[in-house]
XYZ file of C-alpha atoms in Angstrom:
276
model
C 0.000 0.000 0.000
C 1.246 3.487 -0.907
C 0.978 5.474 2.330
C 0.507 9.101 1.344
C -0.916 12.139 3.141
C -0.432 15.824 3.830
C -0.398 18.290 6.705
C -3.855 19.090 8.122
C -5.157 21.448 10.798
C -5.981 20.020 14.210
C -8.569 22.762 14.845
C -11.586 20.505 14.275
C -10.288 17.347 15.926
C -9.085 13.929 14.837
C -12.291 12.680 13.235
C -12.566 15.756 11.019
C -8.913 15.438 9.986
C -9.457 11.783 9.123
C -12.472 12.591 6.968
C -10.630 15.461 5.278
C -7.723 13.173 4.456
C -10.075 10.605 2.919
C -11.790 13.339 0.892
C -8.538 13.990 -1.020
C -7.745 10.274 -1.337
C -5.048 10.295 1.320
C -4.722 7.338 3.681
C -2.744 9.130 6.394
C -1.914 12.692 7.444
C 0.290 14.845 9.652
C -0.816 17.507 12.118
C 0.573 19.804 14.809
C -0.222 18.569 18.296
C -0.788 22.164 19.439
C -0.330 25.762 18.251
C 2.836 25.471 16.101
C 4.036 28.957 17.090
C 3.019 28.733 20.742
C 2.007 26.038 23.153
C -1.777 26.163 23.452
C -3.432 22.758 23.165
C -6.983 21.533 22.676
C -8.653 19.677 25.532
C -8.298 15.921 25.131
C -11.516 14.525 23.617
C -11.582 10.751 24.071
C -14.908 10.404 22.225
C -13.398 12.117 19.175
C -10.339 9.865 19.373
C -12.485 6.733 19.628
C -14.511 7.794 16.586
C -11.285 8.525 14.714
C -9.762 5.162 15.642
C -12.891 3.456 14.300
C -12.630 5.480 11.075
C -9.020 4.429 10.538
C -9.944 0.766 10.960
C -12.914 1.072 8.604
C -10.830 2.660 5.849
C -7.489 0.908 6.527
C -5.772 4.226 7.186
C -2.189 4.378 8.371
C -1.775 6.089 11.785
C -1.183 9.869 11.545
C 2.113 11.577 12.263
C 1.982 14.070 15.126
C 4.354 17.031 14.801
C 5.594 18.952 17.835
C 5.278 22.769 17.721
C 8.140 24.799 16.287
C 8.551 26.535 19.660
C 10.182 23.431 21.112
C 13.925 23.784 21.596
C 15.127 20.943 23.811
C 18.746 22.095 23.526
C 18.173 25.756 24.406
C 20.567 27.470 26.793
C 17.741 28.742 29.023
C 16.449 26.131 31.455
C 12.892 27.523 31.207
C 12.799 26.838 27.450
C 14.057 23.290 27.963
C 11.490 22.729 30.715
C 8.757 23.898 28.315
C 10.007 21.394 25.721
C 10.010 18.596 28.301
C 6.490 19.451 29.487
C 5.082 19.604 25.952
C 6.717 16.357 24.872
C 5.518 14.479 27.957
C 1.969 15.767 27.528
C 1.886 15.135 23.767
C 3.159 11.573 24.112
C 0.654 10.784 26.872
C -2.152 11.924 24.537
C -0.798 9.942 21.603
C -0.915 6.737 23.618
C -4.674 6.773 22.912
C -4.039 6.400 19.150
C -2.537 3.015 18.193
C 0.588 3.204 16.046
C 1.247 6.881 16.739
C 4.538 8.550 15.897
C 5.703 11.901 17.277
C 8.076 14.015 15.181
C 10.137 16.942 16.479
C 12.936 19.239 15.333
C 16.033 18.538 17.448
C 16.497 22.271 18.051
C 19.223 24.913 17.880
C 22.184 25.084 20.233
C 22.511 28.872 19.685
C 26.318 29.102 20.012
C 26.601 26.651 22.922
C 28.202 24.148 20.567
C 26.917 21.005 18.901
C 28.130 18.583 21.581
C 26.447 20.516 24.404
C 23.251 20.814 22.365
C 23.161 17.103 21.596
C 23.649 16.204 25.255
C 20.740 18.444 26.264
C 18.478 16.741 23.705
C 19.561 13.358 25.051
C 18.857 14.453 28.627
C 15.295 15.482 27.789
C 14.591 12.299 25.824
C 15.905 10.214 28.708
C 13.508 12.058 31.015
C 10.509 11.830 28.699
C 10.648 8.360 27.148
C 9.132 5.468 29.081
C 10.131 1.849 28.484
C 6.547 0.672 27.982
C 5.204 3.527 25.841
C 3.835 2.642 22.413
C 4.442 5.982 20.680
C 7.602 6.146 18.547
C 9.480 9.474 18.671
C 11.118 10.723 15.478
C 14.097 13.033 15.106
C 13.641 15.157 11.992
C 16.660 15.567 9.722
C 17.308 19.302 9.316
C 18.729 21.602 6.634
C 21.479 23.086 8.832
C 20.423 26.716 8.892
C 21.899 28.721 11.732
C 22.852 26.505 14.664
C 20.356 23.709 13.997
C 21.209 20.268 15.283
C 20.351 17.324 13.048
C 21.995 18.682 9.904
C 23.971 15.479 9.416
C 23.351 11.771 9.860
C 26.251 11.731 12.340
C 24.503 14.258 14.597
C 21.279 12.237 14.543
C 23.259 9.093 15.397
C 24.921 10.840 18.349
C 21.488 11.606 19.791
C 20.171 8.079 19.234
C 23.276 6.507 20.783
C 22.779 8.498 23.982
C 19.110 7.616 24.521
C 18.415 4.871 27.057
C 15.251 3.608 25.348
C 16.609 3.967 21.832
C 14.134 1.363 20.529
C 11.576 4.190 20.755
C 13.578 6.526 18.497
C 13.277 6.783 14.721
C 14.135 9.349 12.061
C 11.929 11.410 9.753
C 13.692 12.270 6.503
C 12.620 15.591 4.969
C 13.556 15.782 1.284
C 13.929 19.571 1.257
C 15.958 19.518 4.474
C 18.478 16.855 3.513
C 18.894 18.244 -0.010
C 19.556 21.702 1.444
C 21.899 20.093 3.999
C 24.066 18.647 1.230
C 22.725 15.131 0.632
C 22.284 14.785 -3.131
C 19.026 12.847 -3.415
C 18.635 14.106 -7.002
C 21.789 12.591 -8.521
C 22.837 10.046 -5.884
C 19.842 8.741 -3.917
C 21.396 5.286 -3.551
C 24.584 6.813 -2.174
C 22.694 8.951 0.344
C 20.694 5.956 1.583
C 23.833 3.814 1.762
C 25.466 6.490 3.923
C 22.408 6.611 6.171
C 22.448 2.839 6.484
C 26.136 2.740 7.436
C 25.836 5.566 9.971
C 22.387 4.999 11.523
C 20.667 2.044 9.845
C 17.803 2.267 7.347
C 15.460 0.573 9.817
C 15.450 3.851 11.787
C 13.689 5.748 8.969
C 10.011 5.693 9.913
C 8.553 8.545 7.824
C 9.382 10.866 4.917
C 8.396 14.516 4.491
C 7.965 15.036 0.754
C 8.880 18.605 -0.180
C 10.601 20.207 -3.134
C 13.118 22.977 -2.360
C 13.005 26.656 -3.312
C 16.775 26.782 -2.923
C 19.636 24.984 -4.676
C 21.634 22.053 -3.366
C 23.496 22.540 -0.071
C 21.962 25.999 0.510
C 21.139 25.317 4.202
C 17.990 27.460 3.930
C 14.921 25.173 4.354
C 12.249 26.707 2.127
C 9.709 24.174 0.922
C 8.307 24.212 -2.611
C 5.519 22.357 -4.420
C 6.490 19.043 -5.969
C 8.179 19.653 -9.319
C 8.438 23.418 -8.903
C 11.764 23.452 -7.067
C 15.379 22.347 -7.431
C 14.678 18.681 -6.594
C 12.188 18.059 -9.403
C 9.565 15.439 -10.274
C 11.957 12.791 -11.572
C 13.811 12.667 -8.261
C 10.540 12.209 -6.378
C 9.490 9.389 -8.676
C 12.751 7.588 -7.888
C 12.390 8.327 -4.173
C 8.828 7.062 -3.627
C 9.609 3.884 -5.580
C 12.975 3.163 -3.968
C 13.015 -0.329 -2.408
C 14.311 1.058 0.908
C 11.618 3.752 1.150
C 8.512 2.700 -0.779
C 6.733 1.066 2.173
C 7.161 4.101 4.459
C 4.489 6.776 4.972
C 5.044 9.968 2.942
C 3.731 13.343 4.153
C 3.446 16.481 2.021
C 4.433 19.761 3.673
C 4.403 21.815 0.487
C 3.021 25.398 0.366
C -0.488 24.301 -0.595
C -4.156 24.442 0.340
C -6.275 21.286 0.545
C -7.077 21.357 -3.190
C -3.377 21.667 -3.999
C -2.581 18.708 -1.769
C -5.215 16.652 -3.607
C -3.454 17.405 -6.910
C -0.035 16.466 -5.505
C -1.349 13.250 -3.943
C -2.809 12.216 -7.292
C 0.467 13.137 -9.008
C 2.526 11.035 -6.616
C 0.117 8.103 -6.884
C 0.542 8.189 -10.655
C 4.313 8.013 -10.181
C 4.108 4.782 -8.218
C 5.181 1.645 -10.070
């Protein structure tokens, strides 16, 4: 099954998001767990979640991908910012335990001149406080483009985080096509080589999801500006190779392109037509 979806708004609840995804012929979706630029969160509605879980079973949908708000910075210098990240992650994961098969994706953060090693250790410390041995939710580190002092710009940095986490069986990676292309991984001309490098450094089994985005900027620009599929520097042919690659084709793919719901429907149909 080709698992394909897009980013939807949480404002109307899980059931509404599920129905909206089905309306554009998606079989999964991504959403922010709370205000992406703040921290406000909707009250937990177990009736809505139960109805949504029933909908996913009825339509054989793949579990959605929850995305932490952009305000999270688990490697910030200020303790108050790290405490906010810890609180949000703990609360989000506890909510996601009500949705079977949930995954929780977050940006590793920015060390803001503290240094990469210090930043990585702070991320590890929070994950070791938040993750519980018996939780069912898988937490994903998102590969980043490397703008500013972002951590996660290289496979080696992601590996350093994973290696320091006590319950590392709960950690996966979300590959973002725009991010890794901007970071300097040439998925256009050398996809096999990029995946071989990932496998040697981290292991392909750690990739649990893919953000499918073209890039407004050229290779190795370290800028992270998403573009619609085929309208950027990555191009349609590269995406056709990517979604059909033996190491990736069974993963869930999530569009984060600058689109409205109608635009997502067009891109989903385009990507489905690329599948072999």
